[in-house]
Every structure is written in C-alpha cells, then in structure tokens.
C-alpha atoms as one frame of an Amber mdcrd trajectory, in Angstrom:
protein
   0.053  -0.004   0.027   1.444   3.847  -1.445   2.189   6.147   1.656  -0.410
   8.160  -0.478  -2.979   5.089  -0.271  -2.490   5.711   3.911  -3.209   9.074
   4.594  -5.977   8.608   3.044  -7.153   5.996   4.680  -5.296   7.536   8.160
  -7.497  10.650   7.000 -11.109   8.357   6.388 -10.884   6.399   9.681  -9.870
  10.191  11.646 -13.439  11.678   9.835 -15.380   8.641  10.003 -14.276   8.924
  14.311 -15.022  12.703  13.981 -18.291  12.346  12.846 -19.631   9.511  15.519
 -18.442  11.486  18.429 -19.990  14.704  17.492 -23.189  12.404  17.046 -23.019
  11.036  20.052 -22.491  14.061  21.757 -25.147  15.059  20.211 -27.595  12.461
  21.597 -26.236  12.836  24.516 -26.814  16.072  25.130 -31.160  15.377  23.345
 -31.512  12.988  26.282 -30.135  15.227  28.763 -32.621  17.572  27.100 -35.664
  15.083  27.530 -34.640  14.041  31.160 -34.072  17.758  32.222 -38.027  18.400
  30.241 -39.114  15.478  32.168 -37.974  16.158  35.403 -39.541  19.587  35.277
 -43.042  18.673  34.111 -42.336  16.168  37.361 -41.841  18.680  39.431 -44.748
  21.127  38.475 -47.324  17.855  38.504 -45.987  17.473  42.221 -45.685  21.648
  43.114 -49.495  21.352  41.606 -50.425  17.989  43.594 -49.044  18.775  46.904
 -50.814  22.826  46.375 -54.146  20.618  45.914 -53.259  18.289  48.908 -53.074
  20.845  51.537 -56.330  22.807  49.747 -57.922  19.368  50.817 -56.036  18.954
  54.443 -56.921  22.617  55.166 -60.778  21.547  54.055 -60.766  18.431  56.252
 -59.254  20.126  59.010 -61.857  23.114  59.155 -64.829  20.429  58.925 -63.294
  17.905  61.751 -63.247  20.900  63.907 -66.305  22.355  63.349 -67.474  18.060
  64.492 -65.888  18.671  67.221 -66.864  22.659  68.780 -70.618  20.674  68.355
 -69.581  17.667  69.905 -68.616  19.716  72.698 -70.959  21.808  72.750 -73.373
  19.098  72.957 -71.555  17.786  75.429 -72.010  21.008  77.254 -75.163  21.236
  77.280 -75.783  17.503  78.069 -74.592  18.371  81.387 -75.707  21.657  82.133
 -79.277  19.845  81.421 -78.785  17.075  83.777 -77.483  19.219  86.708 -80.379
  21.753  85.819 -78.780  24.407  84.815 -80.124  24.854  81.218 -83.788  25.913
  83.316 -84.047  30.490  83.037
C-alpha cells in the first residue's frame, strides 16, 4: 500500500471517528435535555399536587374542627341539662 493511500485511509478513519463522536455528543445533549424537561414537568406536577392536597387538608381540618366544637357544645348542654342548669 502506498504512503498516499495510507494517509488517505488514516484521514478517512479520522473523519468517520470524528463524525461518530459528534453524533454521540449530540445524542447525549438531546437525552439530557429530554431528561431535564421530564424532571421539570414532574416537579410542576408535584407542586400542583402538593398545593391541591394542602387545600384539601385545610378543608378537612376545618370541617373536623367544626365537628369537635359541636360535639363539645353538645356535651356542655347535656351536663347543664343533667344538673338542671339549662332552665331559666
């Protein structure tokens, strides 16, 4: 094989290797970008879910507080009735 042919083959191999490396880098960038987009979407979804759960919990706690208050008032009224303090 002549020196010119060897140089040509070496240059061709180098070009192919460089093209493969550039393709790999581009593919890696696209994969990383897609992963970042998915992570961002998951973060947004999680934030929305947390806010929704927070609002539902607040409503549940308020409702439970009202029920406890009503039960306590019922107990007070029952004790007053038993002791005859409810009559005026």
